[in-house]
């Protein structure tokens, strides 16, 4: 929905003479629209359904538990986002347009490898969450080794494929 609103609104505003300003407004409004729609859907579908079933919601306890595990990952992503912007500023200041364009293309190719990594993380996370490290250290060790081995079997060929095909893809 966000992409559809973004594309439609940006094209509409640019065609009607707003230019870059219209494209920027269309981009921002699409995020606001998608976020608002998501909040409404969560409220009407999830919250009302749980409220009608008379289920006691332990929202604060659940949020505490989620934040306990989610904050380290969030901090890592925030640092990563900051560093990415910092690198963009450095490249903009100290390099040519050609180098900056090649850096952007390299980042785009890195996304291809992410298509293989993220599903693996999504699949493996529940497996690790089911293992009690104190009671089952051998199983944890075996699952960890297997996950690294099988992830490597998928990610390394994808990385080599991106490396080998990057020049033809860039030329194309």
mmCIF file of C-alpha atoms in Angstrom:
data_model
loop_
_atom_site.group_PDB
_atom_site.id
_atom_site.type_symbol
_atom_site.label_atom_id
_atom_site.label_comp_id
_atom_site.label_asym_id
_atom_site.label_seq_id
_atom_site.Cartn_x
_atom_site.Cartn_y
_atom_site.Cartn_z
ATOM 1 C CA UNK A 1 0.000 0.000 0.000
ATOM 2 C CA UNK A 2 2.836 2.376 0.874
ATOM 3 C CA UNK A 3 4.572 1.805 -2.470
ATOM 4 C CA UNK A 4 1.351 2.200 -4.424
ATOM 5 C CA UNK A 5 0.409 5.442 -2.658
ATOM 6 C CA UNK A 6 3.975 6.685 -3.011
ATOM 7 C CA UNK A 7 4.154 6.016 -6.732
ATOM 8 C CA UNK A 8 0.686 7.320 -7.500
ATOM 9 C CA UNK A 9 0.976 10.456 -5.389
ATOM 10 C CA UNK A 10 4.504 11.283 -6.565
ATOM 11 C CA UNK A 11 3.554 10.931 -10.231
ATOM 12 C CA UNK A 12 0.352 12.927 -9.706
ATOM 13 C CA UNK A 13 2.137 15.789 -7.943
ATOM 14 C CA UNK A 14 5.021 15.913 -10.425
ATOM 15 C CA UNK A 15 2.655 15.927 -13.417
ATOM 16 C CA UNK A 16 0.665 18.745 -11.811
ATOM 17 C CA UNK A 17 3.766 20.937 -11.716
ATOM 18 C CA UNK A 18 5.110 20.482 -8.191
ATOM 19 C CA UNK A 19 8.391 18.939 -9.407
ATOM 20 C CA UNK A 20 10.857 17.712 -6.814
ATOM 21 C CA UNK A 21 8.791 19.250 -4.023
ATOM 22 C CA UNK A 22 5.802 17.149 -5.107
ATOM 23 C CA UNK A 23 7.918 13.996 -5.217
ATOM 24 C CA UNK A 24 9.210 14.681 -1.703
ATOM 25 C CA UNK A 25 5.708 15.362 -0.383
ATOM 26 C CA UNK A 26 4.416 12.202 -2.079
ATOM 27 C CA UNK A 27 7.155 10.143 -0.463
ATOM 28 C CA UNK A 28 6.515 11.541 3.027
ATOM 29 C CA UNK A 29 2.718 11.302 2.774
ATOM 30 C CA UNK A 30 2.932 7.661 1.678
ATOM 31 C CA UNK A 31 4.745 6.728 4.899
ATOM 32 C CA UNK A 32 2.245 8.638 7.015
ATOM 33 C CA UNK A 33 -0.647 6.979 5.187
ATOM 34 C CA UNK A 34 0.797 3.469 5.514
ATOM 35 C CA UNK A 35 1.612 3.994 9.202
ATOM 36 C CA UNK A 36 -1.837 5.341 9.989
ATOM 37 C CA UNK A 37 -3.520 2.509 8.125
ATOM 38 C CA UNK A 38 -1.359 -0.023 9.978
ATOM 39 C CA UNK A 39 -2.309 1.416 13.358
ATOM 40 C CA UNK A 40 -5.991 1.319 12.445
ATOM 41 C CA UNK A 41 -5.724 -2.272 11.221
ATOM 42 C CA UNK A 42 -3.939 -3.376 14.384
ATOM 43 C CA UNK A 43 -6.592 -1.695 16.499
ATOM 44 C CA UNK A 44 -9.634 -2.989 14.653
ATOM 45 C CA UNK A 45 -8.401 -6.474 13.835
ATOM 46 C CA UNK A 46 -6.149 -7.462 16.709
ATOM 47 C CA UNK A 47 -7.046 -5.382 19.734
ATOM 48 C CA UNK A 48 -10.831 -5.610 19.334
ATOM 49 C CA UNK A 49 -10.606 -9.343 18.719
ATOM 50 C CA UNK A 50 -8.601 -9.879 21.916
ATOM 51 C CA UNK A 51 -10.833 -7.521 23.885
ATOM 52 C CA UNK A 52 -13.956 -9.405 22.780
ATOM 53 C CA UNK A 53 -12.453 -12.720 23.890
ATOM 54 C CA UNK A 54 -11.919 -11.325 27.416
ATOM 55 C CA UNK A 55 -8.223 -12.140 27.320
ATOM 56 C CA UNK A 56 -6.207 -10.274 29.922
ATOM 57 C CA UNK A 57 -3.506 -8.413 28.061
ATOM 58 C CA UNK A 58 -0.220 -8.193 29.908
ATOM 59 C CA UNK A 59 1.042 -5.464 27.637
ATOM 60 C CA UNK A 60 3.640 -3.977 29.987
ATOM 61 C CA UNK A 61 5.141 -7.344 30.915
ATOM 62 C CA UNK A 62 5.223 -8.393 27.284
ATOM 63 C CA UNK A 63 6.818 -5.121 26.197
ATOM 64 C CA UNK A 64 9.466 -5.393 28.932
ATOM 65 C CA UNK A 65 10.300 -8.897 27.760
ATOM 66 C CA UNK A 66 10.447 -7.819 24.119
ATOM 67 C CA UNK A 67 12.588 -4.761 24.856
ATOM 68 C CA UNK A 68 15.002 -6.877 26.889
ATOM 69 C CA UNK A 69 15.847 -8.891 23.778
ATOM 70 C CA UNK A 70 15.160 -6.260 21.133
ATOM 71 C CA UNK A 71 17.153 -3.286 22.398
ATOM 72 C CA UNK A 72 20.635 -4.703 21.632
ATOM 73 C CA UNK A 73 19.579 -5.473 18.068
ATOM 74 C CA UNK A 74 17.968 -2.041 17.723
ATOM 75 C CA UNK A 75 21.099 -0.311 18.986
ATOM 76 C CA UNK A 76 23.196 -2.238 16.470
ATOM 77 C CA UNK A 77 20.861 -1.207 13.617
ATOM 78 C CA UNK A 78 20.889 2.432 14.745
ATOM 79 C CA UNK A 79 24.693 2.473 14.826
ATOM 80 C CA UNK A 80 24.756 0.827 11.409
ATOM 81 C CA UNK A 81 22.350 3.433 9.988
ATOM 82 C CA UNK A 82 24.407 6.258 11.489
ATOM 83 C CA UNK A 83 27.631 4.871 10.036
ATOM 84 C CA UNK A 84 26.039 4.475 6.613
ATOM 85 C CA UNK A 85 24.994 8.134 6.603
ATOM 86 C CA UNK A 86 28.420 9.151 7.900
ATOM 87 C CA UNK A 87 30.096 7.257 5.047
ATOM 88 C CA UNK A 88 27.759 8.949 2.561
ATOM 89 C CA UNK A 89 28.820 12.374 3.842
ATOM 90 C CA UNK A 90 32.510 11.456 3.683
ATOM 91 C CA UNK A 91 32.184 10.157 0.146
ATOM 92 C CA UNK A 92 30.248 13.250 -0.909
ATOM 93 C CA UNK A 93 32.932 15.526 0.512
ATOM 94 C CA UNK A 94 36.121 13.712 -0.524
ATOM 95 C CA UNK A 95 35.335 11.885 -3.767
ATOM 96 C CA UNK A 96 34.076 12.305 -7.293
ATOM 97 C CA UNK A 97 30.613 11.588 -8.631
ATOM 98 C CA UNK A 98 31.897 8.406 -10.288
ATOM 99 C CA UNK A 99 33.178 6.968 -7.011
ATOM 100 C CA UNK A 100 29.964 7.912 -5.208
ATOM 101 C CA UNK A 101 27.878 6.260 -7.945
ATOM 102 C CA UNK A 102 29.960 3.089 -7.771
ATOM 103 C CA UNK A 103 29.543 3.020 -3.981
ATOM 104 C CA UNK A 104 25.763 3.280 -4.369
ATOM 105 C CA UNK A 105 25.792 0.433 -6.886
ATOM 106 C CA UNK A 106 27.905 -1.674 -4.496
ATOM 107 C CA UNK A 107 25.353 -1.055 -1.744
ATOM 108 C CA UNK A 108 22.596 -2.137 -4.094
ATOM 109 C CA UNK A 109 24.442 -5.375 -4.841
ATOM 110 C CA UNK A 110 24.869 -5.996 -1.109
ATOM 111 C CA UNK A 111 21.079 -6.038 -0.824
ATOM 112 C CA UNK A 112 21.023 -9.125 -3.052
ATOM 113 C CA UNK A 113 23.059 -11.052 -0.477
ATOM 114 C CA UNK A 114 20.659 -9.793 2.198
ATOM 115 C CA UNK A 115 17.848 -11.623 0.369
ATOM 116 C CA UNK A 116 19.588 -14.841 1.377
ATOM 117 C CA UNK A 117 20.690 -13.837 4.885
ATOM 118 C CA UNK A 118 17.399 -12.466 6.261
ATOM 119 C CA UNK A 119 15.314 -15.589 5.524
ATOM 120 C CA UNK A 120 18.008 -17.715 7.151
ATOM 121 C CA UNK A 121 17.878 -15.551 10.276
ATOM 122 C CA UNK A 122 14.093 -15.736 10.264
ATOM 123 C CA UNK A 123 14.177 -19.513 10.049
ATOM 124 C CA UNK A 124 16.940 -20.051 12.619
ATOM 125 C CA UNK A 125 15.781 -17.628 15.317
ATOM 126 C CA UNK A 126 12.850 -19.795 16.482
ATOM 127 C CA UNK A 127 15.144 -22.830 16.633
ATOM 128 C CA UNK A 128 17.509 -21.077 19.035
ATOM 129 C CA UNK A 129 14.678 -19.682 21.123
ATOM 130 C CA UNK A 130 13.360 -23.198 21.801
ATOM 131 C CA UNK A 131 16.650 -24.475 23.221
ATOM 132 C CA UNK A 132 17.426 -24.033 26.904
ATOM 133 C CA UNK A 133 21.161 -23.314 27.004
ATOM 134 C CA UNK A 134 21.517 -24.383 30.638
ATOM 135 C CA UNK A 135 19.749 -27.733 30.271
ATOM 136 C CA UNK A 136 20.791 -28.613 26.724
ATOM 137 C CA UNK A 137 24.281 -27.211 26.028
ATOM 138 C CA UNK A 138 25.200 -30.005 23.603
ATOM 139 C CA UNK A 139 22.090 -29.500 21.503
ATOM 140 C CA UNK A 140 22.737 -25.759 21.451
ATOM 141 C CA UNK A 141 26.319 -26.348 20.324
ATOM 142 C CA UNK A 142 25.199 -28.762 17.587
ATOM 143 C CA UNK A 143 22.435 -26.448 16.334
ATOM 144 C CA UNK A 144 24.811 -23.485 16.292
ATOM 145 C CA UNK A 145 27.462 -25.381 14.305
ATOM 146 C CA UNK A 146 24.854 -26.683 11.877
ATOM 147 C CA UNK A 147 23.347 -23.240 11.397
ATOM 148 C CA UNK A 148 26.741 -21.725 10.620
ATOM 149 C CA UNK A 149 27.591 -24.564 8.246
ATOM 150 C CA UNK A 150 24.332 -24.473 6.300
ATOM 151 C CA UNK A 151 24.160 -20.683 6.247
ATOM 152 C CA UNK A 152 27.653 -20.617 4.801
ATOM 153 C CA UNK A 153 26.624 -23.091 2.111
ATOM 154 C CA UNK A 154 23.970 -20.621 0.961
ATOM 155 C CA UNK A 155 25.528 -17.206 1.607
ATOM 156 C CA UNK A 156 29.036 -17.782 0.190
ATOM 157 C CA UNK A 157 27.858 -18.897 -3.278
ATOM 158 C CA UNK A 158 25.424 -15.966 -3.354
ATOM 159 C CA UNK A 159 28.255 -13.589 -2.446
ATOM 160 C CA UNK A 160 30.514 -15.026 -5.152
ATOM 161 C CA UNK A 161 27.688 -14.808 -7.700
ATOM 162 C CA UNK A 162 27.141 -11.144 -6.860
ATOM 163 C CA UNK A 163 30.900 -10.497 -7.076
ATOM 164 C CA UNK A 164 31.279 -12.251 -10.416
ATOM 165 C CA UNK A 165 28.133 -10.797 -11.977
ATOM 166 C CA UNK A 166 28.571 -7.256 -10.625
ATOM 167 C CA UNK A 167 30.500 -5.893 -13.596
ATOM 168 C CA UNK A 168 28.101 -7.255 -16.262
ATOM 169 C CA UNK A 169 25.122 -6.102 -14.169
ATOM 170 C CA UNK A 170 26.609 -2.628 -13.755
ATOM 171 C CA UNK A 171 27.278 -2.375 -17.487
ATOM 172 C CA UNK A 172 23.749 -3.525 -18.220
#
